[in-house]
Structures are given as structure tokens and as C-alpha cells.
Amino acid sequence: SLRMASDSPESLMTLCTDYCLRNLEGTLCYLLDNETLRLHPDIFLPSEICDKLVNEYVELVKTDSIFEPHESFFTLFSDPRSTRLARIHLREHIVQDQDLEAIRKQDLIELYLTNCEKLTAKSLQTLVSFSHTLISLSLFGCCNIFYEEENPGGCEDDCLVNPTRQVLVKDFTFEGFSRLRFLNLGRLIEGVNVETLLRPLASLAALDLSGIQLNDVGFLTQWKDSLVSLVLYNMDLSEEHIQVIAQLRKLRHLDISRDHLSSYYKFKLTRRVLNLFVENLVNLTSLDISGHTMLENCTIPSMEEKMGQTSIEPAKSSIAPFRGLKRPLQFLGLFETSLCRLTHIPAYKVSGDKNEEQVLNAIEAYTEHRPEITSRAINLLFDIARIERCSQLLRALQLVITALKCHKDDKNIQVTGSAALFYLTNSEYRMEQSVKLRRQVIQVVLNGMESYQEVTVQRNCCLTLCNFSIPEELEFQYRRVNELLLNILNQSRQDESIQRIAVHLCNALVCQVDNDHKEAVGKMGFVMTMLKLIQKKLADKTCDQVMEFSWSALWNITDETPDNCEMFLNYSGMKLFLECLKEFPEKQELHRNMLGLLGNVAEVKELRPQLMTSQFISVFSNLLESKADGIEVSYNACGVLSHIMFDGPEAWGICEPHREEVVKRMWAAIQSWDINSRRNINYRSFEPILRLLPQGISPVSQHWATWALYNLVSVYPDKYCPLLIKEGGIPLLKDMIKMASARQETKEMARKVIEHCSNFKEENMDTSR
């Protein structure tokens, strides 16, 4: 199968960059006066490395919530003698005036500033220091860069009355930027005179004026011999604009697309206009007319249009004006136009809404600068993934991940993107996805949960996590995912469906993981959170999945983890146990989960005295007769009592019920169980059961432990015979058979367990030479 480049392992360069950025102090830097980062004096780095450090730093600050930004990061690159910068891409609030100021001595060739809203006119002055080397510059969405603060009064006292106000800088031009060829001024604020600003530039090759309204673009003709790319997205066009564009004969890329929802446009594209472009712009390889209304019929009559096999030959074009092209276009933007649904479109790549290929092309083309279009394209992808099968799964996933990372704070993209991810990661696509790709999905999902307390995003993110193997695939973000889920469950106003999914995830996360994981999650407040949920459900008198999952999660998190067992008792867990038993006497699943949990508590010697009350012992004794969930409830109740009996008669600090009476009931219960019962239980270790074997103080506990082992090794030999052998159970059973105090029937059962295990070993001996 075709592997995407992004699916191959990370390069050594990328791994090293990431490591250095996460450990600046231990690698490239030291801390001066405990606060300022300084580069080690013997470090000299070329631009290939410095560019990557800066660009990756911006990426990490933006997309990795655990990564801590450094106040003085950009000062590391202030001296061109030790660090060289050439091509850097800076985004959003991460960059401030002082950061650009810090690197002003660098000979930058390419500087992309995207949506850097914190930059002010101070940074315009810094730009001048790069003017002699800069070839490419983007100020896209830097909406404050032409504003400076002015103190109107100019004196100290007046400042209190008239605080500083923002004033537009009118006199800045690109004078002296002699090498500048590529310029993006997208979303430039009104009031700046674009013509004056650009006039000094001798030979512009590419210009982007997205989202700027200009009535007169005549000045563009001064670059008619050099301009190869022009973007006028969302500019309201007129006949004058068209006449000017037609004179720019060197154009290879023209984008006059628009967001058809953003405002009312008077201009409508006609056959004549497209003909004009085809005739005059003979070098055109890429054209974007997305979002336009087509006025007169640009298309070939439908009978002729449907004929023959789909072709990209201009001669067969369904769009009449494009029959005049010398060769097919490399790219044609037709998103949200009627033309994208035609049969013969003379372009190798088309953005549109007709099929998966067109939709993916749209997401790819518009993600960086047009989130408003991208979210609608992702919505279309969501429908494709939900209703049909995606044929370009890896590309689709990669594009959605990129959009979610790029627009972390855009609610529309977070909603549609997280919904699409749910369908793109479900089981039918599982085989096609690498570990690396699935980890990227998890990262963006967790970012979404962190940034948005909004119900739809939270629900989509939780549902997407359910498509992963838990806990294995989430282990690399274990702390973070648990914190986020507990955070959701601790919110005062809760959406029922999210609550149910989050509890289910919490339960899965503490099942089959190491004890240190369970302890860490316990310290985060896991036990308390589950008990609060149980408390709420009890108050509403509802026993639903949330109630059952919460008890199940407590059962899992207390398994061989004494600290969590203690927390359960300290937070009135036993009171809730009794109340739930009383309120829901028929709920078998619930009883099983609660008793499984109490079995874990009873295994902790220091906590057993807290179970030693008349009320609790009576409840456990009565549950011995329970037929709930096969033998599970009776078995767990007997397990709890077996550990209590193991502490001997002197620990029995109550008058009622008598110890002997409870022992009698335990024998009766064990004898009533079917030895071939299939079990609803999962032992990771037999240690708590094995400790009941070498003792004479409670033969019934010894018998319960032997019965448990016999049942498990006979019903699930493959799993439990090796475990019993590995944990040294066989010698313990042999010793017990020699004990005078052990009951005859217990010894018989112990012999059968040993026999089972030796048969299992013989059957599984590798006899091949």
C-alpha cells in the first residue's frame, strides 16, 4: 500500500530538535541569574538548524499544552556570529514586538508572520533591519502592525486623563526592500494605502491581497512583466479589476475566489470574463474561482457534456471558455460553485464539493489562511466518512489533523474536525493506520478537550478516544488524559451522554495497568470523583451505566493498590455501598462490582478492622446466599469474609453474628457453587489468594482459596496454569496437603489443581528438536 511521507518515522534532525527544545537548559543553554536563558558560548549553529529550532518552537507552543514557552527564547538568536536565521514562520500571540527586535541583526530571507495580532508598528521598524536581504514576507492577519501607541498630551499627568490611543501609521512604505519578490498582505486593515506602500518595490513576483477592498487596482500593472501570482480572495471585483488582471500577462497563478457566505457581492463571473483570462493569461497553470456565482451559461449543453469517458483534455472541457487552454491546468478552484459537478474539467487537481478527491483538495488548499472555508470542506468530508467509505484515508486524516492543529481556537473547525476524526479512526480503518498517526490523532483530540469546554467538541473527542485500544494506545499521554476526563466529570453541570462516555473511558484506563499508574490516578482525585458520581445517582434513585461503570472503575483502581482502598474508606465508600445495596436490591451487575471492590479492600490487612462491624459482617454473610450474576456476588462476599477470618478469632470484635455461624454459612456457600462456572473476573496476580493457603487458623479461608484456584485453572488453563506456576503456587499447595488442620476435601481439591497444572505443562512442552 502507498505510505504517506508523514507516516514514515521522524528524521533524526526532527527528534534532536524536539529533544533540545524540551530540554534547552540541559542541551544548548544555561540559566543566567536563574531566569534568563543564554546560549553556551561554544555553540555555533547554521541556519538549517536555527530555522528548524525556531519554527518547531512556535509549533510546540501552539500545539503542545505541556510545552512551556520561554520568555527569552528569541534572544538566543540575537547574535549572527553564533546562530544564523534565514527562513522563519511565526504565528499568532506567540510572537511579540520584542521577539522580532531580538533577532533584528539576522539576515532573514523569508519571514512569515501569520495572525500575529500582538505585533505593533514597533515591528514595522524592525522589518526595516531585514530590508536588504528579505525576499519573501507575509504579514497575513497581523491586524495591529500598522498601529502605534500615541500619548496625545505628551506629559505625565495627562496620561491619566487621556490614556494612550492607537494611531494608524501612514508613512511606512517598502522603500529599501530591494530584493522583496513575494509579499502577502492578507487581511490588512483599512486605511493603509496599499498603492503607496508597495510602489517602491521594483519587481514583485507574488502578491496576496486577501480580504482587502480596493476599488482601483490599476497600480498592479507596474509589475505586469514580473507578477506571476496574484491572490485577491474576497475582494469585491468589478469590470475595471478584470481589465487590469487581463494585462498581467506573466500570471501563472490567479485567485479571485471568495467566501460566498461572507457578504453580498454584486459581481458575477461570465463566460466573457473567463474567455478574457484564457486568451490573455497564456501562462496560467492555476486558477481559483471558488464561491462565485456564474451568470450566463459557461457550460456545454448537457447531452454533449456527459459523452465519453471523463477527460481533462481542454478540447473536451464541459466549461466552454476552458476549451481555449493550451494544456490542462495544474489546479482549478471550484469549491462551492456549480461548475465542480461537471464531467470534464481540464485540470489535474480540482477543489470542489462533488467527491472525496475534490473535498480533500479544498481542505489542503484553504487550511492555512481560510478557516471559514476549511470548516465547511471538513464538514463535507465528515459526511463522506460517515456515509461512504473514505478511499484516501491517510491523506484525509493527515489533513484534518493539520487543520485542527493550525486552528486550535477556531470553534467551527474544532467541532467539524473532531466529528470527522471519530469516523476516520473507527475500526474499519484501523489496519491502515500507523502508531505514529494514531498518536497524532490522540494529541489533537486532547488539545481539543483542553481548549474547549464546549459540549459538542467534548463529546466528539471522548467518542473518538473510544476508537482506541485502552489503556495501551493512551498510555503515552496517561496522566493528561485522566486529568482531562476527571475534569469533565467534576463539572457541576453535566451532559448525560458525555458523563457516560467519560466514566466508561476512566474505567477502561485503570483496567490492566501497573500499580504506579493506579496510585498516580488515585492522587488526582479519581476515587473521590467516582464516589461523587455515585452519590448523585443515589440521590436521583437511578442505577444506570454511570452508576455501574463508577463502581467498576473503583473496583479496578483499588486492585492491589492499598492507598486507593484507604481513600475509598475515608470518603465514606462503605456508607454508599450499603445505601446502594438497599436502594437497588435487584441490580446484580452493581452488586458484583461493589463486592469485587470490597474484595480488594479486604485484602489490605491494615484496613480490615474497619470492615469488622456487625452491620457489615451481616451484610456480607447474607450475600453468601445471593444467586446474583451466577456465583460472582456469593464468591466475592466469601472472599471478603475469608480475609477477615484469616486474622483469627481474636480479631472478631463483635458479638453478633458469631464467628462459627458465619464460617458455617461460608462452607455451605462454597459447596453450592458449580466448579465449572465461567467467570466474570480477571486476576493479574494470585498473591492475595495464595497467602490464605499456608495457615491453620481459618480452614474455610484455605478452602475458598483452593476452590478459586481449582475453578480458574480448570476453566481457563491457558491463562491461569502458567500464572499459578510462575507465582510459586504448586509448592504452597503441596505443603498444605501435609497440614493436619486442613480439611480432607480441601486437600483433594489441591491435588486436582496440581494435577491440572502438570498436565498443562506436559501438553505444552516443546518437543520439536
Coordinates of N, CA, C and O in Angstrom, one line a residue, residues 381-450:
L381 N -16.3 16.3 4.3 CA -15.5 15.1 4.5 C -16.2 14.2 5.6 O -16.3 13.0 5.4
F382 N -16.7 14.9 6.6 CA -17.4 14.2 7.7 C -18.6 13.3 7.1 O -18.7 12.2 7.4
D383 N -19.3 14.0 6.2 CA -20.4 13.2 5.6 C -20.0 12.0 4.8 O -20.5 11.0 4.8
I384 N -18.8 12.3 4.0 CA -18.3 11.2 3.2 C -17.9 10.0 4.1 O -18.2 8.8 3.9
A385 N -17.1 10.4 5.2 CA -16.6 9.3 6.1 C -17.7 8.6 6.8 O -17.7 7.4 7.1
R386 N -18.8 9.3 7.1 CA -20.0 8.7 7.8 C -20.8 7.8 7.0 O -21.2 6.8 7.4
I387 N -21.0 8.3 5.7 CA -22.0 7.6 4.9 C -21.3 6.6 3.9 O -21.8 5.5 3.7
E388 N -20.2 7.0 3.3 CA -19.5 6.1 2.4 C -18.2 5.7 3.0 O -17.9 6.0 4.2
R389 N -17.3 5.0 2.3 CA -16.0 4.7 2.8 C -15.0 5.7 2.2 O -15.0 6.0 1.0
C390 N -14.1 6.1 3.0 CA -13.0 7.0 2.5 C -12.0 6.2 1.7 O -11.5 5.2 2.3
S391 N -11.7 6.7 0.5 CA -10.7 5.9 -0.2 C -9.3 6.4 0.0 O -8.3 5.7 -0.2
Q392 N -9.1 7.7 0.5 CA -7.8 8.2 0.7 C -7.7 8.5 2.2 O -7.5 9.7 2.6
L393 N -7.8 7.5 3.0 CA -7.9 7.6 4.5 C -6.7 8.4 5.1 O -6.9 9.3 5.8
L394 N -5.5 8.0 4.7 CA -4.3 8.6 5.4 C -4.2 10.1 5.1 O -4.0 10.9 5.9
R395 N -4.5 10.4 3.8 CA -4.5 11.8 3.4 C -5.5 12.6 4.2 O -5.3 13.7 4.7
A396 N -6.7 12.0 4.2 CA -7.9 12.7 4.9 C -7.5 12.9 6.4 O -7.7 14.0 6.9
L397 N -7.0 11.9 7.1 CA -6.6 12.0 8.5 C -5.6 13.1 8.7 O -5.7 14.0 9.6
Q398 N -4.5 13.0 7.8 CA -3.4 14.0 8.0 C -3.9 15.4 7.8 O -3.5 16.3 8.5
L399 N -4.8 15.6 6.8 CA -5.3 17.0 6.6 C -6.2 17.5 7.7 O -6.1 18.7 8.1
V400 N -7.0 16.6 8.3 CA -7.9 17.0 9.4 C -7.0 17.3 10.6 O -7.2 18.3 11.3
I401 N -6.0 16.5 10.9 CA -5.0 16.8 12.0 C -4.4 18.1 11.8 O -4.3 18.9 12.7
T402 N -3.9 18.4 10.6 CA -3.2 19.7 10.3 C -4.2 20.9 10.6 O -3.8 21.8 11.2
A403 N -5.4 20.7 10.1 CA -6.4 21.8 10.3 C -6.7 22.0 11.8 O -6.8 23.2 12.3
L404 N -6.8 20.9 12.6 CA -7.1 21.1 14.0 C -5.9 21.7 14.7 O -6.1 22.5 15.7
K405 N -4.7 21.3 14.3 CA -3.5 21.9 15.0 C -3.4 23.4 14.6 O -3.1 24.2 15.5
C406 N -3.7 23.7 13.3 CA -3.5 25.1 12.8 C -4.5 26.0 13.4 O -4.2 27.2 13.7
H407 N -5.7 25.5 13.7 CA -6.8 26.4 14.1 C -7.3 25.9 15.5 O -8.5 25.6 15.6
K408 N -6.4 25.9 16.4 CA -6.8 25.3 17.7 C -7.9 26.1 18.4 O -8.7 25.6 19.2
D409 N -8.0 27.4 18.1 CA -9.0 28.3 18.7 C -10.2 28.6 17.9 O -11.0 29.5 18.2
D410 N -10.4 27.9 16.7 CA -11.5 28.1 15.9 C -12.6 27.1 16.2 O -12.4 25.9 15.9
K411 N -13.7 27.5 16.7 CA -14.7 26.6 17.2 C -15.3 25.8 16.1 O -15.5 24.5 16.2
N412 N -15.5 26.4 14.9 CA -16.2 25.6 13.8 C -15.3 24.5 13.4 O -15.7 23.3 13.2
I413 N -14.0 24.8 13.3 CA -13.0 23.7 12.8 C -12.9 22.6 13.9 O -12.9 21.4 13.6
Q414 N -12.9 23.0 15.2 CA -12.8 22.0 16.2 C -14.0 21.1 16.3 O -13.9 19.9 16.5
V415 N -15.2 21.7 16.0 CA -16.4 20.9 16.0 C -16.4 19.9 14.8 O -16.6 18.7 15.0
T416 N -16.2 20.5 13.6 CA -16.3 19.6 12.4 C -15.1 18.6 12.4 O -15.3 17.4 12.0
G417 N -14.0 19.1 12.8 CA -12.8 18.3 12.7 C -12.8 17.1 13.7 O -12.5 16.0 13.4
S418 N -13.3 17.4 14.9 CA -13.4 16.3 15.9 C -14.4 15.3 15.5 O -14.3 14.1 15.7
A419 N -15.5 15.7 14.9 CA -16.5 14.8 14.4 C -16.0 13.9 13.3 O -16.2 12.7 13.2
A420 N -15.2 14.5 12.3 CA -14.6 13.8 11.2 C -13.6 12.7 11.8 O -13.6 11.6 11.3
L421 N -12.9 13.1 12.8 CA -11.9 12.2 13.3 C -12.5 10.9 13.9 O -12.0 9.8 13.8
F422 N -13.7 11.1 14.5 CA -14.4 10.0 15.1 C -14.6 8.9 14.0 O -14.4 7.7 14.1
Y423 N -15.1 9.3 12.8 CA -15.4 8.4 11.7 C -14.2 7.9 11.0 O -14.1 6.8 10.5
L424 N -13.1 8.7 11.0 CA -11.9 8.3 10.3 C -11.0 7.4 11.1 O -10.0 6.8 10.6
T425 N -11.3 7.3 12.4 CA -10.4 6.4 13.3 C -11.2 5.1 13.7 O -10.7 4.3 14.4
N426 N -12.5 5.0 13.2 CA -13.2 3.8 13.7 C -12.6 2.5 13.1 O -11.8 2.5 12.3
S427 N -13.1 1.4 13.6 CA -12.5 0.1 13.5 C -12.2 -0.3 12.0 O -11.2 -1.0 11.7
E428 N -13.1 0.1 11.1 CA -12.9 -0.4 9.7 C -11.7 0.2 9.1 O -11.2 -0.4 8.1
Y429 N -11.2 1.3 9.6 CA -10.0 1.9 9.0 C -8.7 1.5 9.8 O -7.6 2.0 9.5
R430 N -8.9 0.8 10.9 CA -7.8 0.6 11.9 C -6.5 0.1 11.3 O -5.4 0.5 11.6
M431 N -6.7 -0.9 10.4 CA -5.5 -1.6 9.8 C -4.6 -0.7 9.0 O -3.4 -0.9 8.9
E432 N -5.2 0.4 8.5 CA -4.4 1.3 7.6 C -3.6 2.3 8.4 O -2.9 3.2 7.8
Q433 N -3.7 2.4 9.7 CA -3.1 3.5 10.5 C -1.9 3.1 11.3 O -1.9 2.1 12.0
S434 N -0.8 3.9 11.2 CA 0.4 3.6 11.9 C 0.3 4.1 13.3 O -0.6 4.9 13.6
V435 N 1.2 3.6 14.2 CA 1.2 4.0 15.6 C 1.4 5.6 15.6 O 0.7 6.3 16.4
K436 N 2.3 6.1 14.8 CA 2.6 7.5 14.8 C 1.4 8.3 14.4 O 1.1 9.3 15.1
L437 N 0.6 7.9 13.4 CA -0.6 8.6 13.0 C -1.6 8.6 14.1 O -2.2 9.6 14.4
R438 N -1.8 7.4 14.7 CA -2.8 7.3 15.8 C -2.4 8.2 17.0 O -3.3 8.8 17.6
R439 N -1.1 8.3 17.2 CA -0.7 9.2 18.3 C -1.0 10.6 18.0 O -1.4 11.4 18.9
Q440 N -0.8 11.0 16.8 CA -1.1 12.4 16.4 C -2.6 12.7 16.6 O -2.9 13.8 17.0
V441 N -3.4 11.7 16.3 CA -4.9 11.9 16.5 C -5.1 12.1 17.9 O -5.9 13.1 18.3
I442 N -4.6 11.3 18.8 CA -4.8 11.4 20.2 C -4.4 12.8 20.7 O -5.1 13.4 21.5
Q443 N -3.2 13.3 20.3 CA -2.7 14.6 20.7 C -3.7 15.7 20.3 O -4.0 16.5 21.2
V444 N -4.2 15.7 19.1 CA -5.1 16.8 18.7 C -6.5 16.7 19.4 O -7.1 17.7 19.7
V445 N -6.9 15.4 19.7 CA -8.1 15.2 20.4 C -8.0 15.8 21.8 O -8.9 16.5 22.3
L446 N -6.8 15.5 22.5 CA -6.6 16.0 23.8 C -6.5 17.5 23.8 O -7.0 18.2 24.7
N447 N -5.9 18.1 22.8 CA -5.8 19.6 22.7 C -7.2 20.1 22.6 O -7.5 21.2 23.2
G448 N -8.1 19.5 21.8 CA -9.4 20.0 21.7 C -10.2 19.9 23.0 O -10.9 20.9 23.3
M449 N -10.0 18.9 23.7 CA -10.7 18.8 25.0 C -10.2 19.8 26.0 O -10.9 20.3 26.8
E450 N -8.9 20.2 25.9 CA -8.3 21.2 26.8 C -8.8 22.6 26.4 O -9.1 23.3 27.3

